[in-house]
XYZ file of C-alpha atoms in Angstrom:
442
model
C 5.156 -8.672 -51.430
C 5.763 -7.155 -48.772
C 4.440 -6.457 -45.156
C 2.170 -4.032 -44.685
C 3.198 -2.123 -41.221
C 0.454 -1.404 -38.492
C 0.330 1.758 -37.452
C -1.790 4.713 -36.446
C -5.500 4.587 -37.844
C -5.438 7.187 -41.180
C -7.938 9.035 -42.091
C -8.326 11.315 -45.922
C -9.510 15.077 -46.040
C -10.523 16.784 -47.657
C -7.671 18.685 -49.903
C -7.184 14.400 -49.339
C -4.456 14.483 -48.027
C -3.234 11.966 -44.829
C -4.847 12.982 -41.702
C -2.899 10.847 -38.955
C -5.401 10.575 -35.234
C -4.528 9.812 -32.360
C -2.874 6.661 -31.251
C -5.190 5.033 -29.434
C -5.336 4.038 -25.717
C -3.477 1.091 -24.964
C -5.057 -0.870 -21.719
C -1.514 -2.386 -21.387
C 1.385 0.246 -22.221
C -0.068 2.475 -19.333
C 0.076 -0.780 -17.235
C 3.471 -0.895 -17.766
C 3.609 3.209 -16.452
C 2.712 2.527 -13.298
C 4.790 0.858 -10.430
C 5.425 2.167 -7.051
C 1.695 3.444 -6.833
C -0.150 0.823 -8.055
C 2.501 -1.724 -5.356
C 1.820 0.552 -2.292
C -1.948 0.572 -2.917
C -2.248 -2.967 -3.342
C 0.045 -3.479 -0.263
C -2.320 -1.295 1.656
C -4.414 -4.569 1.189
C -2.562 -7.166 2.858
C -4.175 -10.184 5.228
C -4.295 -8.029 8.490
C -6.186 -4.610 6.298
C -8.023 -7.970 5.354
C -9.617 -8.392 9.225
C -9.924 -4.528 10.075
C -12.370 -4.289 6.426
C -13.917 -7.378 7.898
C -14.083 -6.110 11.376
C -16.141 -3.492 10.086
C -18.818 -4.889 8.074
C -20.047 -7.461 10.925
C -19.927 -5.157 13.264
C -21.260 -2.194 11.562
C -22.813 -4.134 8.877
C -23.040 -1.363 6.100
C -23.374 2.253 7.928
C -19.023 2.676 7.773
C -18.346 1.903 3.893
C -18.251 5.765 4.115
C -14.847 6.329 5.658
C -13.550 4.938 2.450
C -14.627 8.033 0.535
C -13.159 10.282 3.289
C -9.770 7.961 3.543
C -8.913 8.642 -0.549
C -8.378 11.152 -1.474
C -6.166 11.791 1.787
C -4.498 8.907 1.594
C -3.892 9.857 -2.697
C -2.528 13.021 -1.538
C -0.098 11.672 1.600
C 1.395 9.127 -1.666
C 2.055 11.484 -3.989
C 3.716 13.581 -1.473
C 6.074 10.560 -0.647
C 7.057 9.822 -4.108
C 7.546 13.221 -5.482
C 10.334 13.002 -2.106
C 11.811 10.400 -3.540
C 11.881 11.291 -7.403
C 12.607 15.086 -6.506
C 15.423 13.876 -4.307
C 16.638 10.765 -5.523
C 16.617 9.602 -1.369
C 13.658 8.240 -0.620
C 12.405 10.186 3.699
C 15.092 8.606 6.111
C 17.800 9.484 3.691
C 16.089 12.895 3.279
C 15.769 12.624 7.438
C 19.123 12.288 7.990
C 20.962 14.962 5.926
C 18.801 17.948 7.464
C 17.599 16.472 10.951
C 19.326 15.365 13.950
C 20.065 11.393 14.307
C 17.872 10.680 18.153
C 14.733 11.903 15.492
C 15.932 9.728 12.139
C 16.251 6.759 15.195
C 13.711 6.747 16.827
C 11.001 6.850 13.979
C 13.756 4.412 12.208
C 13.142 1.926 15.209
C 9.524 2.616 15.986
C 8.948 1.165 12.552
C 10.938 -1.452 12.362
C 8.956 -3.066 15.796
C 5.574 -1.833 13.611
C 6.650 -3.316 10.114
C 8.180 -6.887 12.061
C 4.807 -7.342 13.724
C 2.846 -6.776 10.508
C 5.288 -9.202 9.148
C 4.726 -11.756 11.564
C 0.241 -11.410 11.424
C 0.513 -11.495 7.653
C 2.308 -14.732 7.258
C -0.040 -16.519 10.290
C -3.377 -15.414 8.279
C -1.722 -16.945 5.285
C -0.673 -19.830 6.659
C -4.604 -20.103 8.170
C -5.932 -19.530 5.158
C -3.777 -21.853 2.938
C -3.942 -24.559 5.749
C -8.126 -23.024 5.173
C -7.538 -24.496 0.993
C -5.639 -27.970 1.704
C -4.690 -29.485 5.460
C -1.579 -29.646 6.975
C 0.794 -27.493 8.798
C 0.183 -24.297 10.310
C 3.711 -23.787 10.905
C 5.141 -25.417 7.721
C 3.182 -22.561 5.362
C 5.404 -19.854 7.907
C 7.422 -20.947 7.752
C 7.225 -20.793 2.854
C 5.911 -17.690 2.974
C 8.414 -16.252 5.127
C 11.401 -18.050 2.891
C 9.883 -17.387 -0.688
C 8.945 -13.935 -0.303
C 12.806 -12.958 1.409
C 14.457 -14.230 -1.186
C 12.351 -13.519 -4.180
C 13.439 -9.645 -2.703
C 17.267 -10.919 -2.806
C 17.716 -12.992 -6.038
C 14.431 -12.190 -8.400
C 16.148 -9.568 -10.609
C 14.725 -6.309 -9.958
C 12.951 -5.928 -13.614
C 11.815 -9.542 -13.252
C 10.751 -8.424 -9.284
C 8.928 -5.901 -9.399
C 6.605 -7.041 -12.755
C 6.002 -9.796 -10.082
C 4.962 -7.746 -7.544
C 2.069 -6.027 -10.676
C 0.802 -8.894 -11.092
C -0.106 -10.147 -8.072
C -1.457 -6.749 -7.413
C -4.324 -9.233 -9.848
C -5.352 -11.421 -6.568
C -6.571 -8.866 -5.401
C -9.857 -8.826 -8.114
C -10.388 -12.232 -5.727
C -12.486 -9.889 -3.453
C -14.597 -8.062 -6.070
C -15.332 -12.368 -6.423
C -16.444 -12.501 -3.317
C -18.834 -9.713 -3.818
C -20.457 -10.786 -7.162
C -22.046 -13.829 -4.347
C -22.739 -11.654 -1.507
C -26.391 -10.557 -1.759
C -26.272 -7.258 -1.211
C -28.634 -4.840 -0.354
C -27.650 -2.059 -2.578
C -29.780 0.483 -1.773
C -28.268 0.229 2.084
C -24.354 0.306 0.433
C -24.481 2.995 -1.941
C -26.538 4.827 1.655
C -23.518 3.574 3.760
C -21.071 4.985 1.033
C -22.487 8.414 0.530
C -24.361 9.525 3.610
C -21.227 9.671 6.341
C -23.076 8.450 9.729
C -21.585 9.126 13.087
C -21.871 7.394 16.327
C -19.617 8.835 18.948
C -19.363 5.022 20.857
C -16.211 3.423 21.781
C -16.458 1.030 19.380
C -17.524 2.721 16.611
C -14.390 5.559 16.779
C -12.072 2.857 17.172
C -12.960 0.980 14.100
C -12.475 4.161 12.647
C -9.573 4.649 14.112
C -8.308 1.845 12.681
C -9.734 2.139 9.480
C -7.463 5.641 8.961
C -4.483 2.961 10.958
C -4.842 0.754 8.131
C -5.142 2.639 5.181
C -2.782 5.245 5.985
C 0.421 3.398 7.337
C 4.012 5.206 7.867
C 5.521 2.300 5.797
C 2.953 3.518 2.670
C 4.955 6.550 2.676
C 8.481 4.904 2.828
C 7.965 2.389 1.092
C 6.624 4.458 -2.238
C 8.882 7.530 -1.471
C 11.826 4.590 -1.937
C 11.278 3.006 -4.419
C 10.550 6.337 -6.587
C 14.311 7.148 -5.578
C 14.726 3.318 -6.994
C 13.709 3.284 -10.052
C 15.837 6.590 -10.719
C 19.056 5.488 -9.553
C 17.664 2.213 -11.951
C 16.858 3.921 -15.474
C 20.728 5.307 -16.603
C 18.522 8.009 -18.504
C 16.604 9.070 -14.753
C 18.918 11.730 -12.105
C 17.173 13.317 -9.281
C 14.819 16.322 -10.700
C 16.921 18.457 -8.171
C 20.024 17.727 -9.895
C 18.302 17.436 -13.151
C 15.080 20.282 -14.433
C 14.177 18.927 -17.749
C 10.630 16.527 -17.543
C 9.612 17.705 -14.049
C 5.464 18.266 -15.506
C 6.007 14.924 -16.856
C 6.870 13.315 -14.155
C 4.596 14.166 -11.748
C 1.487 13.083 -14.101
C 2.858 9.992 -13.964
C 3.004 10.281 -10.739
C -0.034 11.119 -9.893
C -1.870 8.600 -11.845
C 0.492 5.979 -10.566
C -1.012 7.062 -6.954
C -4.261 8.414 -8.278
C -4.873 4.473 -9.948
C -3.177 2.287 -6.328
C -5.356 4.320 -4.059
C -8.506 3.939 -6.013
C -7.774 0.123 -5.626
C -6.804 -0.279 -2.520
C -10.037 1.639 -1.726
C -11.987 0.298 -4.149
C -11.355 -2.858 -2.805
C -11.315 -2.425 1.004
C -15.169 -1.262 -0.217
C -15.380 -4.473 -1.490
C -14.460 -6.929 0.627
C -16.692 -3.749 4.011
C -19.714 -4.383 1.448
C -18.994 -8.770 0.673
C -18.431 -8.729 5.014
C -22.457 -5.831 5.744
C -23.720 -8.531 3.089
C -22.877 -11.551 4.890
C -21.925 -12.234 8.481
C -23.447 -8.794 9.656
C -27.050 -9.947 7.518
C -26.297 -13.122 9.618
C -25.730 -10.811 13.481
C -22.178 -12.658 13.510
C -19.973 -9.616 14.137
C -17.562 -11.473 15.743
C -14.663 -11.699 13.077
C -11.145 -10.729 13.672
C -9.157 -12.031 11.496
C -9.323 -12.759 7.661
C -8.657 -16.050 7.968
C -12.092 -16.206 10.198
C -13.550 -14.290 8.096
C -12.768 -16.164 4.428
C -14.087 -19.328 6.629
C -16.909 -18.363 7.960
C -17.588 -16.908 4.352
C -19.225 -20.952 3.711
C -21.600 -21.366 5.556
C -23.664 -17.590 4.369
C -21.882 -17.378 0.972
C -21.208 -20.859 -0.816
C -17.855 -22.336 -0.872
C -16.215 -20.702 -3.383
C -16.552 -17.436 -1.945
C -14.902 -18.898 0.982
C -12.294 -20.047 -1.388
C -11.248 -17.396 -4.097
C -11.692 -14.885 -0.208
C -8.727 -16.883 1.584
C -6.672 -17.554 -2.207
C -7.384 -13.649 -1.946
C -5.462 -13.788 1.230
C -2.209 -15.003 -0.029
C -1.847 -13.536 -2.750
C -2.300 -10.210 -1.196
C 0.306 -11.514 1.515
C 2.902 -11.846 -1.261
C 3.074 -8.881 -1.868
C 2.334 -6.604 1.532
C 4.912 -9.111 3.071
C 7.892 -7.800 0.715
C 6.797 -4.262 1.271
C 6.789 -4.529 5.067
C 10.230 -6.144 4.660
C 11.299 -3.996 2.499
C 10.547 -0.777 3.725
C 12.204 -1.463 7.489
C 14.964 -2.260 6.081
C 15.241 0.976 3.254
C 14.425 2.951 6.139
C 17.653 1.500 8.471
C 19.771 1.146 5.161
C 19.149 5.122 4.552
C 19.257 6.346 7.822
C 22.689 4.964 8.185
C 23.623 5.821 4.442
C 24.508 2.556 3.572
C 23.716 1.017 -0.835
C 20.656 0.510 -0.487
C 18.157 -0.881 -3.233
C 16.067 -4.486 -4.695
C 17.704 -3.495 -7.869
C 21.983 -4.173 -6.060
C 23.723 -7.514 -5.742
C 23.383 -9.143 -2.067
C 27.172 -8.038 -2.139
C 27.179 -4.909 -3.292
C 24.732 -4.037 -0.234
C 24.769 -7.112 2.054
C 23.793 -4.149 5.154
C 20.314 -2.870 3.437
C 19.695 -6.622 2.489
C 20.133 -8.407 6.034
C 18.167 -5.872 7.728
C 15.473 -7.195 4.809
C 15.613 -10.644 6.100
C 15.995 -9.792 9.946
C 12.502 -8.345 9.964
C 10.933 -11.171 7.642
C 12.716 -13.593 10.251
C 11.623 -11.939 14.299
C 8.562 -12.188 11.476
C 8.123 -15.831 11.447
C 9.962 -16.634 14.546
C 6.946 -14.595 15.917
C 4.422 -17.785 14.826
C 6.690 -20.516 16.591
C 5.846 -18.228 20.117
C 3.030 -18.041 23.050
C 3.215 -14.594 20.924
C -0.101 -14.789 19.543
C 0.673 -12.083 16.212
C -3.225 -11.328 15.966
C -3.038 -9.638 19.045
C 0.488 -7.912 18.925
C -1.384 -6.279 15.407
C -3.009 -4.058 18.427
C 0.027 -2.990 19.583
C 1.201 -3.044 15.861
C -2.111 -0.707 15.635
C -1.227 1.121 18.609
C 2.847 1.994 17.233
C 1.444 2.702 13.688
C -1.334 6.139 15.302
C 1.214 6.913 16.826
C 4.135 7.259 14.064
C 1.607 8.495 11.312
C 1.289 11.991 13.102
C 4.907 12.743 14.080
C 6.170 11.768 10.704
C 3.414 13.204 8.608
C 3.945 16.753 9.886
C 7.956 15.898 9.268
C 6.905 14.940 5.488
C 4.973 18.274 5.542
C 7.444 20.224 6.590
C 10.114 18.503 4.287
C 8.171 18.844 1.357
C 8.025 23.166 1.599
C 12.110 23.063 2.826
C 14.247 24.394 -0.468
C 17.345 22.868 0.410
C 15.312 19.425 0.289
C 13.133 20.124 -2.350
C 14.866 23.088 -4.980
C 12.558 24.639 -6.496
C 9.751 21.813 -6.197
C 8.605 22.728 -3.035
C 5.307 20.615 -2.748
C 2.648 23.720 -3.115
C -1.289 24.735 -3.531
C -4.472 21.983 -2.754
C -2.271 19.123 -2.843
C 0.241 20.593 -0.152
C -3.177 21.679 2.010
C -4.647 18.007 1.054
C -1.382 16.372 3.170
C -1.815 18.486 5.719
C -5.675 17.708 6.212
C -4.662 14.020 6.029
C -2.510 15.079 8.768
C -5.254 16.256 10.762
C -7.457 13.791 10.215
C -4.502 11.157 11.559
C -4.036 13.123 14.832
C -7.787 12.915 15.568
C -8.151 10.411 15.092
C -5.200 8.983 17.519
C -6.878 11.405 20.206
C -10.174 9.586 19.159
C -9.271 6.519 20.020
C -6.697 7.393 23.512
C -10.651 8.792 24.885
C -12.081 6.179 23.267
C -9.480 3.322 25.295
C -9.978 5.783 28.530
C -13.526 5.845 29.049
């Protein structure tokens, strides 16, 4: 007796024929289609970003949560544009800049990106170490070394497909902040008002906070990473070619990129909102507005929301740090390697891309070393934010110009609503930098 094989559900029609219904939606299959967009979105909520969102909620309460509603379509648009560049051309952003623009422009962008990313790596490792020390005790410097070395070793020695799978599963650690929100006593009326009704205060603290949120959600390293990962995925898959060379299936690929990016950015925004609301409901409500780092936020939760909230908040910091540090170091390595036209890619063996992996290891090593110097990595984040703010505007303008060039994108130049949303994101980011400069001057 043979065993029946389960297939799509079948129904009998009026004429007795067997009609096949559409296959049911499968979450696991959908999760497998997600990749660069999901990982990029989750990496956006890195430990330093968590610190920014915690500060926002602690200082301004629910009043600034509307900024996440504003930034969602802008960050989704600019990340989708970045992904299209990688999928169409088979090169990341730096790889295209080095082929179509002066070397001096590329060198300046890549140098600033490397510095900003490395400082961010240092700050994220410090936050992870402080969170682990909070939970288990012991010396923080040992945790910095452990997390830094583990992140680099995983990128260099793990099989690419397995490594990407690990990063995708690490995105689940961000649900810790949804759990923390469930523990907090949120005033949902005020929370919804803060989300849906924009309130702007023309004060230096408010404008600086808004710019910090913009700089956290729309960061150059995310553009470089997602574009390079799209190029990497098509190099790994023997059935794929850059769309500029093989047009077949372009529409399907653009639909996949859009779904992947929207899910990733929506996930990122949801977690950011959860952190802001948690901080507003706990720290701001208790009059505690002096939160400066994500680790301080985790520690301060204990007397207000209980030990459970503190533990899940701290574990979330460690989980997202393990996701973000490889993205930060990796995007710097992709930018340098593509700009120099070296063999690049996490799918390559260390011998095949020695210089690429050396840059990756160097960024992480300097990030580790900064934690053993008098330089405070968390304070250094201030300068990292300045560099990111300054760098984001020209990179975004360059990206928007690039996607209209037929010698870059062939017949796949970006048009319509996506194009104008990309320019709107660029203008908003530029306005934010100007507002930040004015706030500092006053």
